[in-house]
C-alpha positions as CSV (number, residue, x, y, z in Angstrom):
1,M,-33.1,-28.0,-22.8
2,L,-35.6,-25.7,-24.9
3,W,-36.9,-28.0,-27.2
4,R,-37.4,-30.6,-24.1
5,S,-39.4,-28.0,-22.4
6,W,-41.8,-27.3,-25.3
7,V,-42.2,-30.6,-26.0
8,A,-43.8,-31.5,-22.8
9,W,-45.4,-28.7,-22.7
10,Q,-47.5,-29.8,-25.7
11,G,-48.2,-33.6,-24.2
12,V,-46.3,-34.9,-27.0
13,R,-44.7,-38.1,-25.9
14,M,-40.4,-38.0,-26.7
15,T,-39.5,-41.2,-28.7
16,A,-37.3,-43.7,-27.6
17,Q,-34.8,-42.3,-30.1
18,A,-35.5,-38.4,-29.2
19,A,-35.0,-39.0,-25.2
20,L,-31.1,-40.7,-26.3
21,R,-30.5,-37.8,-28.7
22,A,-31.7,-35.5,-26.2
23,A,-30.0,-37.4,-23.2
24,L,-26.2,-37.5,-24.7
25,R,-26.1,-34.0,-25.8
26,E,-27.1,-32.9,-22.4
27,V,-25.1,-35.5,-20.4
28,V,-22.4,-37.4,-22.1
29,G,-21.5,-34.5,-24.4
30,P,-20.2,-31.7,-21.7
31,A,-18.2,-34.8,-19.8
32,A,-16.7,-35.6,-22.8
33,R,-15.7,-32.0,-23.7
34,G,-14.9,-31.5,-20.2
35,E,-12.5,-34.1,-20.8
36,G,-10.5,-33.5,-23.7
37,F,-12.7,-35.1,-26.8
38,S,-14.8,-33.3,-29.0
39,G,-17.9,-34.0,-31.6
40,S,-21.6,-34.8,-31.1
41,A,-23.8,-37.7,-30.3
42,P,-23.7,-40.5,-30.3
43,T,-19.6,-39.9,-31.2
44,W,-16.7,-38.0,-29.4
45,R,-12.9,-38.1,-30.4
46,M,-9.6,-37.0,-29.5
47,T,-6.0,-37.0,-31.2
48,N,-2.8,-36.3,-30.2
49,A,0.1,-35.0,-32.3
50,L,1.2,-38.3,-33.4
51,G,-2.7,-38.6,-36.0
52,D,-3.9,-41.6,-33.1
53,W,-7.4,-41.7,-32.1
54,A,-9.1,-41.7,-29.3
55,V,-13.1,-42.9,-30.3
56,V,-16.1,-42.7,-28.1
57,S,-19.4,-43.9,-29.7
58,V,-22.8,-44.8,-28.9
59,Q,-24.6,-47.6,-30.8
60,T,-28.3,-48.7,-30.9
61,S,-29.6,-51.7,-32.0
62,R,-31.0,-52.6,-35.3
63,Y,-34.2,-53.5,-33.9
64,S,-35.1,-50.6,-31.9
65,T,-38.8,-49.3,-32.4
66,A,-39.9,-45.7,-31.8
67,S,-41.2,-46.8,-28.2
68,S,-37.9,-48.1,-27.1
69,L,-34.3,-48.9,-27.9
70,H,-31.2,-50.4,-26.9
71,C,-27.4,-48.6,-26.3
72,V,-24.2,-50.1,-25.7
73,L,-21.1,-47.4,-25.0
74,N,-18.0,-48.7,-28.0
75,T,-14.2,-47.2,-27.0
76,A,-11.7,-47.5,-28.6
77,V,-7.9,-46.7,-30.4
78,A,-6.6,-46.5,-33.4
79,P,-3.0,-45.1,-33.5
80,A,-1.9,-44.0,-36.8
81,P,0.6,-46.7,-38.3
82,W,-2.5,-48.9,-38.2
83,L,-4.6,-46.7,-39.7
84,A,-2.5,-46.3,-42.0
85,W,-2.4,-49.9,-43.3
86,Q,-5.9,-49.9,-42.6
87,Q,-6.0,-47.3,-45.8
88,Q,-3.7,-49.9,-47.7
89,S,-5.7,-52.6,-47.3
90,L,-8.7,-51.0,-48.2
91,G,-8.2,-48.7,-50.5
92,S,-9.6,-45.7,-48.3
93,L,-10.8,-44.8,-44.9
94,P,-14.2,-42.6,-44.0
95,Q,-13.1,-38.8,-43.8
96,A,-13.8,-39.6,-39.7
97,V,-12.6,-42.3,-37.9
98,P,-14.7,-44.8,-36.7
99,E,-15.0,-46.4,-33.6
100,S,-15.1,-49.8,-36.0
101,L,-11.1,-49.2,-37.0
102,G,-9.9,-49.1,-33.5
103,L,-6.7,-51.2,-32.4
104,Y,-8.0,-51.0,-29.0
105,R,-11.3,-51.7,-28.8
106,R,-13.6,-51.5,-25.8
107,R,-18.2,-52.4,-25.4
108,L,-18.7,-50.2,-21.6
109,H,-22.0,-51.5,-20.7
110,P,-24.7,-50.4,-17.5
111,T,-23.4,-50.8,-13.7
112,G,-23.8,-54.5,-12.2
113,T,-23.6,-55.9,-15.9
114,P,-22.7,-59.4,-14.7
115,A,-19.2,-60.6,-16.4
116,A,-18.7,-61.2,-19.5
117,R,-22.3,-60.6,-20.4
118,D,-22.9,-57.8,-23.3
119,G,-25.4,-55.8,-21.0
120,W,-27.5,-53.2,-22.9
121,W,-28.9,-49.8,-21.4
122,E,-33.0,-50.2,-22.7
123,I,-34.0,-46.3,-23.3
124,T,-37.9,-46.4,-23.2
125,G,-38.5,-42.8,-22.7
126,D,-36.6,-39.1,-21.1
127,D,-37.2,-40.8,-18.0
128,D,-34.7,-43.8,-18.7
129,A,-32.3,-42.5,-21.2
130,R,-30.9,-39.9,-19.0
131,T,-30.3,-41.8,-16.5
132,A,-28.6,-44.1,-18.8
133,A,-27.0,-41.0,-20.0
134,T,-26.0,-40.4,-16.3
135,D,-24.6,-44.6,-16.3
136,M,-22.8,-44.4,-18.9
137,V,-21.0,-40.8,-17.7
138,T,-20.3,-43.2,-14.6
139,Q,-18.6,-45.7,-16.7
140,L,-16.5,-43.7,-19.2
141,A,-14.8,-42.5,-16.0
142,T,-13.9,-45.2,-14.9
143,D,-13.0,-47.3,-17.5
144,G,-13.0,-44.7,-20.5
145,W,-11.5,-41.9,-20.4
146,P,-8.5,-42.8,-18.4
147,I,-7.6,-46.1,-20.5
148,L,-8.4,-44.1,-24.2
149,R,-6.0,-41.3,-22.9
150,Q,-3.7,-43.3,-22.0
151,L,-3.4,-45.8,-25.0
152,L,-2.8,-42.6,-27.3
153,H,0.9,-42.8,-25.6
154,R,2.5,-44.9,-27.7
155,E,4.4,-46.9,-25.4
156,A,1.7,-47.4,-23.4
157,M,-0.3,-49.0,-26.6
158,L,3.1,-51.3,-27.3
159,D,3.0,-52.7,-23.4
160,Q,-1.4,-53.1,-24.1
161,I,-1.0,-55.5,-27.4
162,R,2.5,-57.5,-25.6
163,C,0.2,-57.8,-22.8
164,G,-2.4,-59.5,-25.2
165,D,-5.6,-57.8,-24.2
166,L,-6.6,-55.4,-27.1
167,G,-10.6,-55.4,-25.6
168,F,-12.6,-57.7,-28.0
169,L,-9.5,-59.6,-28.7
170,Q,-7.2,-62.1,-26.8
171,A,-3.4,-62.9,-28.0
172,D,-4.2,-66.6,-26.8
173,H,-7.4,-66.6,-29.7
174,S,-4.9,-64.2,-32.3
175,P,-1.0,-64.5,-32.1
176,A,-0.2,-63.0,-36.1
177,Y,-3.4,-59.9,-35.2
178,F,-1.1,-58.9,-31.9
179,A,1.8,-59.6,-34.0
180,R,1.7,-57.4,-36.8
181,A,0.0,-54.8,-34.0
182,E,3.5,-54.8,-32.4
183,A,4.7,-54.2,-36.3
184,L,3.0,-51.8,-37.2
185,L,4.4,-49.4,-34.1
186,L,8.0,-50.5,-34.3
187,A,8.3,-49.8,-37.8
188,E,7.8,-45.8,-36.3
189,L,11.3,-46.4,-35.0
190,G,13.4,-47.7,-36.8
191,P,15.5,-51.4,-37.6
192,S,15.5,-53.3,-35.1
193,L,15.6,-56.5,-32.9
194,Q,12.0,-56.2,-32.1
195,L,10.6,-55.8,-35.7
196,D,12.2,-58.8,-36.9
197,Q,10.5,-61.3,-34.3
198,A,7.2,-59.5,-35.0
199,L,7.2,-60.1,-38.2
200,T,8.3,-63.2,-37.7
201,T,6.1,-64.3,-35.6
202,A,3.0,-62.3,-37.4
203,T,4.2,-64.0,-40.7
204,Q,4.8,-68.1,-39.7
205,N,2.6,-70.8,-39.5
206,T,0.6,-69.3,-42.1
207,A,-2.1,-70.4,-44.3
208,P,-0.3,-70.7,-48.0
209,T,-3.3,-68.8,-49.5
210,H,-2.0,-66.1,-46.9
211,Q,1.5,-66.2,-47.6
212,N,1.1,-63.4,-50.5
213,Q,-0.8,-60.9,-48.4
214,D,1.6,-61.6,-45.6
215,R,4.7,-60.9,-48.0
216,A,3.4,-58.0,-48.5
217,F,2.7,-57.1,-45.2
218,A,6.0,-57.4,-44.7
219,D,8.0,-55.4,-47.2
220,W,5.4,-52.7,-46.2
221,V,5.7,-52.0,-42.8
222,R,10.3,-52.5,-43.6
223,A,10.0,-49.8,-46.0
224,R,7.9,-47.6,-43.8
225,T,11.5,-47.5,-41.2
226,T,13.1,-46.0,-43.7
227,R,11.4,-42.6,-44.1
């Protein structure tokens, strides 16, 4: 607040980026900490005893200028088994889990955004930034914090996978992806018929060029049941 007052006293117009940073720090940050998330703008995280992560992050458009920017809220949950497989596939992971590595990923839009439209907040100055940050807190209170906390419970995440809804991805378009996700979580519970069924769905009817990858995935998952 002191820096914002100094800027106003000097008569200097804040850039859109500076206005957003201040609003996130003063409005969204306290709300995130109140919900048990830690971090600082533009990203806040929560973890559980199993090493699963929930992430909230504000993304700004690459086409932003000093006088105008657009931003949107991205939320994610990344279970530890999913992150372990990502590390196996990618070789390494960032020290802090980014939203992009979530298994469940969902975008939150400004109030009033029509369904199926990718609406973003527009920031041109301090007033816009504070209005947007306040609306972000409203969206998070309804469709952010409660869902993220719920999905940090493994059974709830399994139910979400079996319902065919992982936010950006739907099971109708990616059945093998959902089967892999289910297999990763089931493996933590040990060998089971459900796990065998999930692995069969995850690896059947794939292109010949993917068969080696599918076999490696199935072997890796089964190995985790004996840990």
